[in-house]
Amino acid sequence: MNPVRQAVVWLNDPLNWTNPGGVLDRLGEHLTMSAAAVLLGCLVAWPFGLWLGHTGRGGGPILLISNITLSIPTLALLTILPLTFLGFGRPAVVVALAVFAVPPLLANAYTGVRQADPEARDAARGMGLSGGQVLRRVELPLAVPYLAAGFRTAAVQVVATAALASFVNGGGLGQIIRAGFGLDIAAGGGQIIAGGVLVAGLALLVEGALALVERAVTPRPLRRDRRVAIRRAVDATAGS
Amino acid sequence: MSLPLSYRAEAGNPWFSWQYVRDNSDTILAALREHVSLTGWAVLIAALVALPLAVAAYWYRALAAPIIGLTGVLYTVPSLALFAFLAPYLGIGAVTVLTVVVLYALLVIVRNAVAGLHQVPPEVRDAAEGMGYGRWARLFRVDLPLALPGILTGVRLATVSTVALVTVGVVLGRGGLGQLIFAGFQNNFYRAQIMTGTLLCVLLALVLDLLLAGVGRLLTPWLRGRA
């Protein structure tokens, strides 16, 4: 039986979904650790990025951070962090994933504030708004589309990377693929492909859903010509 | 790779140990060699396939959207899933790892090359046409040289991310330095081994990046002196 047929059979077996450690369990683990990682990334990267953008400093550090994280293998962080004070288990995995969420969040928060119309900023200052008020009432609302774009890039990346948590038995859908590789390829081929379909499907689904969210939070007048600029900002950080 | 217990008894579980590096230099060098050759081949093959694709997307507008769209979708697919799709067909081994890393490197290079080609100023293109350049002559003498910075950026990004991505090959037992990292994790969480593999990965990415930056400087002498 060829591997694709095997995969269809595997996916059609209800026990593979509902068993302990089945698809539903793994999906839950995958989503909770991804959500926690993205949330942690936002809490760290957004305030920092907005502040860097507000003060106008930050091109250098942001580039440095994204270059460093690009060259650190995910596997390395996943294996190193459990050996530090974080200890084994979910927190270490979440922190490792959050590290990879930071660069796109940071870069987009920074770009979002920087691209705010300087005349709007001057007008706000002229009206007597303090620095913090300018940031909160003028720059932040104008940066929302960029924050959304960064959030989408980061979330998709985290959901994709979370599959690797299975290397350190961190759970998630990757575990299904790893278990398949643990079997012989002839016996596990179907399960391997089925796991691949689930992992890839989830990533594409998250990408699509967040694209809609990104569109919804972008004010209508900003939608069209903003797209090019954001693509550029995202590409510069994701390296794609 | 088995490690004598005495190491840990002597020095606890240090983050780095020259003793480990000295005693296991053969294993470390073999892993490094595998990592370098996988990365090198991947980037080379990816660049050779990506450039014609980028030129096709540049010449024929109808092809641009599908090529860029497809690379975008592929980029979203997690690496482990790609391994899962290919392993049952290509087998457990270096070929599968190479194919996966080539695919990702390909995406990065195609996107940057297309962006680079589109940044060629229209006046320059018109001037070349006015001087009687044909399509191919314009490509090799005008478009590609002017797009070179974009292409090189793509190659550098692809190289750095390939170095990191190769480690995922441990799932097939061919992860280069990833093999070292993973074995360290399994051998009672031997920190020195994990750290050695990680540091070599980051160093390798840095060295290759600087090397390519140097090559880029040599290839684009007209950009020197400008900031």
PDB file of C-alpha atoms in Angstrom, chain B residues 9-227:
ATOM      1  CA  ALA B   9      32.187  13.299  37.742  1.00  0.00           C
ATOM      2  CA  GLU B  10      35.219  15.566  37.412  1.00  0.00           C
ATOM      3  CA  ALA B  11      33.636  18.821  36.419  1.00  0.00           C
ATOM      4  CA  GLY B  12      29.922  18.461  36.969  1.00  0.00           C
ATOM      5  CA  ASN B  13      28.120  19.320  33.785  1.00  0.00           C
ATOM      6  CA  PRO B  14      29.942  22.375  32.432  1.00  0.00           C
ATOM      7  CA  TRP B  15      28.578  24.502  29.594  1.00  0.00           C
ATOM      8  CA  PHE B  16      31.834  24.176  27.757  1.00  0.00           C
ATOM      9  CA  SER B  17      34.800  21.892  28.028  1.00  0.00           C
ATOM     10  CA  TRP B  18      38.017  21.857  26.003  1.00  0.00           C
ATOM     11  CA  GLN B  19      38.542  18.366  27.290  1.00  0.00           C
ATOM     12  CA  TYR B  20      35.385  17.297  25.464  1.00  0.00           C
ATOM     13  CA  VAL B  21      36.408  19.112  22.285  1.00  0.00           C
ATOM     14  CA  ARG B  22      39.885  17.511  22.349  1.00  0.00           C
ATOM     15  CA  ASP B  23      38.668  14.001  23.060  1.00  0.00           C
ATOM     16  CA  ASN B  24      35.907  14.092  20.450  1.00  0.00           C
ATOM     17  CA  SER B  25      37.559  16.148  17.741  1.00  0.00           C
ATOM     18  CA  ASP B  26      36.943  13.410  15.138  1.00  0.00           C
ATOM     19  CA  THR B  27      33.214  13.288  15.756  1.00  0.00           C
ATOM     20  CA  ILE B  28      32.950  17.070  15.880  1.00  0.00           C
ATOM     21  CA  LEU B  29      34.893  17.508  12.642  1.00  0.00           C
ATOM     22  CA  ALA B  30      32.809  14.849  10.888  1.00  0.00           C
ATOM     23  CA  ALA B  31      29.605  16.605  11.960  1.00  0.00           C
ATOM     24  CA  LEU B  32      30.994  19.968  10.879  1.00  0.00           C
ATOM     25  CA  ARG B  33      32.066  18.546   7.528  1.00  0.00           C
ATOM     26  CA  GLU B  34      28.610  17.090   6.923  1.00  0.00           C
ATOM     27  CA  HIS B  35      27.016  20.392   7.896  1.00  0.00           C
ATOM     28  CA  VAL B  36      29.253  22.427   5.593  1.00  0.00           C
ATOM     29  CA  SER B  37      28.776  20.129   2.617  1.00  0.00           C
ATOM     30  CA  LEU B  38      24.981  19.998   3.042  1.00  0.00           C
ATOM     31  CA  THR B  39      24.837  23.804   3.324  1.00  0.00           C
ATOM     32  CA  GLY B  40      27.189  24.371   0.412  1.00  0.00           C
ATOM     33  CA  TRP B  41      25.396  22.028  -1.968  1.00  0.00           C
ATOM     34  CA  ALA B  42      21.995  23.307  -0.894  1.00  0.00           C
ATOM     35  CA  VAL B  43      22.810  26.963  -1.542  1.00  0.00           C
ATOM     36  CA  LEU B  44      24.565  26.161  -4.824  1.00  0.00           C
ATOM     37  CA  ILE B  45      21.713  24.064  -6.192  1.00  0.00           C
ATOM     38  CA  ALA B  46      19.121  26.534  -4.898  1.00  0.00           C
ATOM     39  CA  ALA B  47      20.869  29.478  -6.553  1.00  0.00           C
ATOM     40  CA  LEU B  48      21.186  27.624  -9.876  1.00  0.00           C
ATOM     41  CA  VAL B  49      17.459  26.819  -9.886  1.00  0.00           C
ATOM     42  CA  ALA B  50      16.287  30.110  -8.379  1.00  0.00           C
ATOM     43  CA  LEU B  51      17.911  32.491 -10.880  1.00  0.00           C
ATOM     44  CA  PRO B  52      16.148  31.159 -14.013  1.00  0.00           C
ATOM     45  CA  LEU B  53      12.881  31.122 -12.050  1.00  0.00           C
ATOM     46  CA  ALA B  54      13.382  34.731 -10.973  1.00  0.00           C
ATOM     47  CA  VAL B  55      14.208  35.787 -14.534  1.00  0.00           C
ATOM     48  CA  ALA B  56      11.092  33.976 -15.793  1.00  0.00           C
ATOM     49  CA  ALA B  57       8.975  35.809 -13.214  1.00  0.00           C
ATOM     50  CA  TYR B  58      10.614  39.080 -14.292  1.00  0.00           C
ATOM     51  CA  TRP B  59      10.118  38.571 -18.009  1.00  0.00           C
ATOM     52  CA  TYR B  60       6.644  37.107 -17.999  1.00  0.00           C
ATOM     53  CA  ARG B  61       4.223  38.956 -15.726  1.00  0.00           C
ATOM     54  CA  ALA B  62       1.785  36.063 -15.916  1.00  0.00           C
ATOM     55  CA  LEU B  63       4.352  33.809 -14.215  1.00  0.00           C
ATOM     56  CA  ALA B  64       5.266  36.262 -11.463  1.00  0.00           C
ATOM     57  CA  ALA B  65       2.115  35.852  -9.355  1.00  0.00           C
ATOM     58  CA  PRO B  66       2.124  32.011  -9.332  1.00  0.00           C
ATOM     59  CA  ILE B  67       5.859  31.809  -8.623  1.00  0.00           C
ATOM     60  CA  ILE B  68       5.757  34.314  -5.760  1.00  0.00           C
ATOM     61  CA  GLY B  69       2.475  32.887  -4.439  1.00  0.00           C
ATOM     62  CA  LEU B  70       3.739  29.318  -4.474  1.00  0.00           C
ATOM     63  CA  THR B  71       6.984  30.237  -2.725  1.00  0.00           C
ATOM     64  CA  GLY B  72       4.916  32.048  -0.083  1.00  0.00           C
ATOM     65  CA  VAL B  73       2.749  28.992   0.583  1.00  0.00           C
ATOM     66  CA  LEU B  74       5.776  26.686   0.667  1.00  0.00           C
ATOM     67  CA  TYR B  75       7.503  29.025   3.101  1.00  0.00           C
ATOM     68  CA  THR B  76       4.562  28.666   5.481  1.00  0.00           C
ATOM     69  CA  VAL B  77       4.819  24.855   5.481  1.00  0.00           C
ATOM     70  CA  PRO B  78       6.885  23.826   8.524  1.00  0.00           C
ATOM     71  CA  SER B  79      10.191  22.102   7.811  1.00  0.00           C
ATOM     72  CA  LEU B  80       9.241  19.008   9.794  1.00  0.00           C
ATOM     73  CA  ALA B  81       6.124  18.580   7.626  1.00  0.00           C
ATOM     74  CA  LEU B  82       8.243  18.831   4.487  1.00  0.00           C
ATOM     75  CA  PHE B  83      10.530  16.129   5.878  1.00  0.00           C
ATOM     76  CA  ALA B  84       7.432  14.059   6.562  1.00  0.00           C
ATOM     77  CA  PHE B  85       6.149  14.435   2.994  1.00  0.00           C
ATOM     78  CA  LEU B  86       9.448  13.571   1.334  1.00  0.00           C
ATOM     79  CA  ALA B  87      10.958  10.903   3.595  1.00  0.00           C
ATOM     80  CA  PRO B  88       8.600   8.051   2.598  1.00  0.00           C
ATOM     81  CA  TYR B  89       9.571   8.614  -1.044  1.00  0.00           C
ATOM     82  CA  LEU B  90      13.195   9.733  -0.922  1.00  0.00           C
ATOM     83  CA  GLY B  91      14.153   7.504   1.989  1.00  0.00           C
ATOM     84  CA  ILE B  92      15.905   8.150   5.282  1.00  0.00           C
ATOM     85  CA  GLY B  93      19.112   9.884   4.392  1.00  0.00           C
ATOM     86  CA  ALA B  94      21.083  12.842   3.160  1.00  0.00           C
ATOM     87  CA  VAL B  95      19.138  13.163  -0.117  1.00  0.00           C
ATOM     88  CA  THR B  96      15.920  14.003   1.726  1.00  0.00           C
ATOM     89  CA  VAL B  97      17.639  16.514   4.020  1.00  0.00           C
ATOM     90  CA  LEU B  98      19.304  18.132   1.009  1.00  0.00           C
ATOM     91  CA  THR B  99      15.995  18.364  -0.886  1.00  0.00           C
ATOM     92  CA  VAL B 100      14.235  20.064   2.022  1.00  0.00           C
ATOM     93  CA  VAL B 101      16.949  22.642   2.654  1.00  0.00           C
ATOM     94  CA  VAL B 102      17.254  23.306  -1.107  1.00  0.00           C
ATOM     95  CA  LEU B 103      13.517  24.055  -1.264  1.00  0.00           C
ATOM     96  CA  TYR B 104      13.670  26.630   1.549  1.00  0.00           C
ATOM     97  CA  ALA B 105      16.858  28.246   0.244  1.00  0.00           C
ATOM     98  CA  LEU B 106      15.237  28.382  -3.193  1.00  0.00           C
ATOM     99  CA  LEU B 107      12.280  30.379  -1.883  1.00  0.00           C
ATOM    100  CA  VAL B 108      14.437  32.960  -0.177  1.00  0.00           C
ATOM    101  CA  ILE B 109      16.677  33.454  -3.217  1.00  0.00           C
ATOM    102  CA  VAL B 110      13.800  33.622  -5.744  1.00  0.00           C
ATOM    103  CA  ARG B 111      11.963  36.286  -3.734  1.00  0.00           C
ATOM    104  CA  ASN B 112      15.011  38.472  -3.237  1.00  0.00           C
ATOM    105  CA  ALA B 113      16.141  38.056  -6.858  1.00  0.00           C
ATOM    106  CA  VAL B 114      12.706  39.061  -8.174  1.00  0.00           C
ATOM    107  CA  ALA B 115      12.708  42.082  -5.867  1.00  0.00           C
ATOM    108  CA  GLY B 116      16.225  42.963  -7.051  1.00  0.00           C
ATOM    109  CA  LEU B 117      15.292  42.675 -10.736  1.00  0.00           C
ATOM    110  CA  HIS B 118      12.255  44.888 -10.240  1.00  0.00           C
ATOM    111  CA  GLN B 119      14.438  47.571  -8.697  1.00  0.00           C
ATOM    112  CA  VAL B 120      16.311  48.112 -11.970  1.00  0.00           C
ATOM    113  CA  PRO B 121      15.373  51.698 -12.898  1.00  0.00           C
ATOM    114  CA  PRO B 122      13.074  51.878 -15.943  1.00  0.00           C
ATOM    115  CA  GLU B 123      15.207  54.656 -17.486  1.00  0.00           C
ATOM    116  CA  VAL B 124      18.205  52.358 -17.475  1.00  0.00           C
ATOM    117  CA  ARG B 125      16.160  49.626 -19.122  1.00  0.00           C
ATOM    118  CA  ASP B 126      14.898  52.065 -21.763  1.00  0.00           C
ATOM    119  CA  ALA B 127      18.405  53.338 -22.390  1.00  0.00           C
ATOM    120  CA  ALA B 128      19.673  49.797 -22.885  1.00  0.00           C
ATOM    121  CA  GLU B 129      16.874  49.099 -25.306  1.00  0.00           C
ATOM    122  CA  GLY B 130      17.580  52.336 -27.150  1.00  0.00           C
ATOM    123  CA  MET B 131      21.215  51.306 -27.508  1.00  0.00           C
ATOM    124  CA  GLY B 132      20.034  48.206 -29.334  1.00  0.00           C
ATOM    125  CA  TYR B 133      20.452  45.612 -26.615  1.00  0.00           C
ATOM    126  CA  GLY B 134      18.402  42.470 -27.186  1.00  0.00           C
ATOM    127  CA  ARG B 135      16.612  40.677 -24.395  1.00  0.00           C
ATOM    128  CA  TRP B 136      19.503  38.399 -23.409  1.00  0.00           C
ATOM    129  CA  ALA B 137      22.202  41.031 -23.758  1.00  0.00           C
ATOM    130  CA  ARG B 138      20.177  43.372 -21.575  1.00  0.00           C
ATOM    131  CA  LEU B 139      19.705  40.625 -19.005  1.00  0.00           C
ATOM    132  CA  PHE B 140      23.386  39.807 -18.672  1.00  0.00           C
ATOM    133  CA  ARG B 141      24.833  43.294 -19.083  1.00  0.00           C
ATOM    134  CA  VAL B 142      22.216  45.481 -17.437  1.00  0.00           C
ATOM    135  CA  ASP B 143      19.505  43.728 -15.423  1.00  0.00           C
ATOM    136  CA  LEU B 144      21.486  41.051 -13.599  1.00  0.00           C
ATOM    137  CA  PRO B 145      24.437  43.280 -12.633  1.00  0.00           C
ATOM    138  CA  LEU B 146      22.055  45.904 -11.265  1.00  0.00           C
ATOM    139  CA  ALA B 147      20.020  43.260  -9.441  1.00  0.00           C
ATOM    140  CA  LEU B 148      23.160  41.702  -7.990  1.00  0.00           C
ATOM    141  CA  PRO B 149      22.883  43.351  -4.551  1.00  0.00           C
ATOM    142  CA  GLY B 150      19.346  41.963  -4.158  1.00  0.00           C
ATOM    143  CA  ILE B 151      20.391  38.522  -5.363  1.00  0.00           C
ATOM    144  CA  LEU B 152      23.356  38.479  -2.985  1.00  0.00           C
ATOM    145  CA  THR B 153      21.154  39.497  -0.068  1.00  0.00           C
ATOM    146  CA  GLY B 154      18.959  36.523  -0.919  1.00  0.00           C
ATOM    147  CA  VAL B 155      21.927  34.157  -1.096  1.00  0.00           C
ATOM    148  CA  ARG B 156      23.254  35.405   2.257  1.00  0.00           C
ATOM    149  CA  LEU B 157      19.882  35.056   3.993  1.00  0.00           C
ATOM    150  CA  ALA B 158      19.428  31.627   2.423  1.00  0.00           C
ATOM    151  CA  THR B 159      22.870  30.526   3.616  1.00  0.00           C
ATOM    152  CA  VAL B 160      22.370  31.667   7.200  1.00  0.00           C
ATOM    153  CA  SER B 161      18.928  30.087   7.467  1.00  0.00           C
ATOM    154  CA  THR B 162      20.138  26.887   5.783  1.00  0.00           C
ATOM    155  CA  VAL B 163      22.866  26.489   8.398  1.00  0.00           C
ATOM    156  CA  ALA B 164      20.163  26.609  11.075  1.00  0.00           C
ATOM    157  CA  LEU B 165      17.743  24.437   9.138  1.00  0.00           C
ATOM    158  CA  VAL B 166      20.171  21.569   8.470  1.00  0.00           C
ATOM    159  CA  THR B 167      20.018  20.719  12.187  1.00  0.00           C
ATOM    160  CA  VAL B 168      16.384  19.624  11.750  1.00  0.00           C
ATOM    161  CA  GLY B 169      17.848  16.789   9.667  1.00  0.00           C
ATOM    162  CA  VAL B 170      18.416  14.893  12.938  1.00  0.00           C
ATOM    163  CA  VAL B 171      14.937  13.499  12.383  1.00  0.00           C
ATOM    164  CA  LEU B 172      16.555  11.469   9.582  1.00  0.00           C
ATOM    165  CA  GLY B 173      19.881  11.005  11.329  1.00  0.00           C
ATOM    166  CA  ARG B 174      21.629  13.433   8.988  1.00  0.00           C
ATOM    167  CA  GLY B 175      21.603  16.758  10.768  1.00  0.00           C
ATOM    168  CA  GLY B 176      25.306  17.634  10.701  1.00  0.00           C
ATOM    169  CA  LEU B 177      26.018  19.619  13.857  1.00  0.00           C
ATOM    170  CA  GLY B 178      22.386  19.063  14.871  1.00  0.00           C
ATOM    171  CA  GLN B 179      23.411  15.442  15.379  1.00  0.00           C
ATOM    172  CA  LEU B 180      25.916  16.634  17.984  1.00  0.00           C
ATOM    173  CA  ILE B 181      23.346  18.827  19.736  1.00  0.00           C
ATOM    174  CA  PHE B 182      20.711  16.119  19.789  1.00  0.00           C
ATOM    175  CA  ALA B 183      23.097  13.391  20.928  1.00  0.00           C
ATOM    176  CA  GLY B 184      24.232  15.695  23.732  1.00  0.00           C
ATOM    177  CA  PHE B 185      20.643  16.112  24.828  1.00  0.00           C
ATOM    178  CA  GLN B 186      20.082  12.380  24.826  1.00  0.00           C
ATOM    179  CA  ASN B 187      23.399  11.549  26.547  1.00  0.00           C
ATOM    180  CA  ASN B 188      22.194  12.693  29.943  1.00  0.00           C
ATOM    181  CA  PHE B 189      21.890  16.317  28.810  1.00  0.00           C
ATOM    182  CA  TYR B 190      25.596  16.766  28.281  1.00  0.00           C
ATOM    183  CA  ARG B 191      25.870  20.556  28.142  1.00  0.00           C
ATOM    184  CA  ALA B 192      29.369  20.814  26.675  1.00  0.00           C
ATOM    185  CA  GLN B 193      28.367  18.750  23.661  1.00  0.00           C
ATOM    186  CA  ILE B 194      25.146  20.714  23.038  1.00  0.00           C
ATOM    187  CA  MET B 195      27.008  24.005  23.399  1.00  0.00           C
ATOM    188  CA  THR B 196      29.842  22.948  21.092  1.00  0.00           C
ATOM    189  CA  GLY B 197      27.353  22.049  18.376  1.00  0.00           C
ATOM    190  CA  THR B 198      25.423  25.299  18.851  1.00  0.00           C
ATOM    191  CA  LEU B 199      28.489  27.533  18.862  1.00  0.00           C
ATOM    192  CA  LEU B 200      29.839  25.856  15.737  1.00  0.00           C
ATOM    193  CA  CYS B 201      26.475  26.392  14.007  1.00  0.00           C
ATOM    194  CA  VAL B 202      26.384  30.086  14.839  1.00  0.00           C
ATOM    195  CA  LEU B 203      30.068  30.522  13.954  1.00  0.00           C
ATOM    196  CA  LEU B 204      29.579  28.699  10.660  1.00  0.00           C
ATOM    197  CA  ALA B 205      26.648  30.971   9.789  1.00  0.00           C
ATOM    198  CA  LEU B 206      28.716  34.046  10.678  1.00  0.00           C
ATOM    199  CA  VAL B 207      31.773  32.936   8.703  1.00  0.00           C
ATOM    200  CA  LEU B 208      29.759  32.013   5.596  1.00  0.00           C
ATOM    201  CA  ASP B 209      27.843  35.307   5.818  1.00  0.00           C
ATOM    202  CA  LEU B 210      31.043  37.345   6.019  1.00  0.00           C
ATOM    203  CA  LEU B 211      32.545  35.305   3.192  1.00  0.00           C
ATOM    204  CA  LEU B 212      29.561  36.008   0.952  1.00  0.00           C
ATOM    205  CA  ALA B 213      29.580  39.676   1.956  1.00  0.00           C
ATOM    206  CA  GLY B 214      33.227  39.767   0.815  1.00  0.00           C
ATOM    207  CA  VAL B 215      32.369  38.084  -2.473  1.00  0.00           C
ATOM    208  CA  GLY B 216      29.570  40.601  -2.922  1.00  0.00           C
ATOM    209  CA  ARG B 217      31.979  43.491  -2.447  1.00  0.00           C
ATOM    210  CA  LEU B 218      34.308  42.039  -5.062  1.00  0.00           C
ATOM    211  CA  LEU B 219      31.452  41.519  -7.530  1.00  0.00           C
ATOM    212  CA  THR B 220      29.978  45.008  -7.169  1.00  0.00           C
ATOM    213  CA  PRO B 221      32.948  47.386  -7.249  1.00  0.00           C
ATOM    214  CA  TRP B 222      30.680  50.253  -8.383  1.00  0.00           C
ATOM    215  CA  LEU B 223      28.871  50.257  -5.048  1.00  0.00           C
ATOM    216  CA  ARG B 224      32.021  50.766  -3.015  1.00  0.00           C
ATOM    217  CA  GLY B 225      32.503  54.171  -1.491  1.00  0.00           C
ATOM    218  CA  ARG B 226      28.765  54.720  -1.375  1.00  0.00           C
ATOM    219  CA  ALA B 227      27.178  54.259   1.986  1.00  0.00           C
TER     220      ALA B 227
END
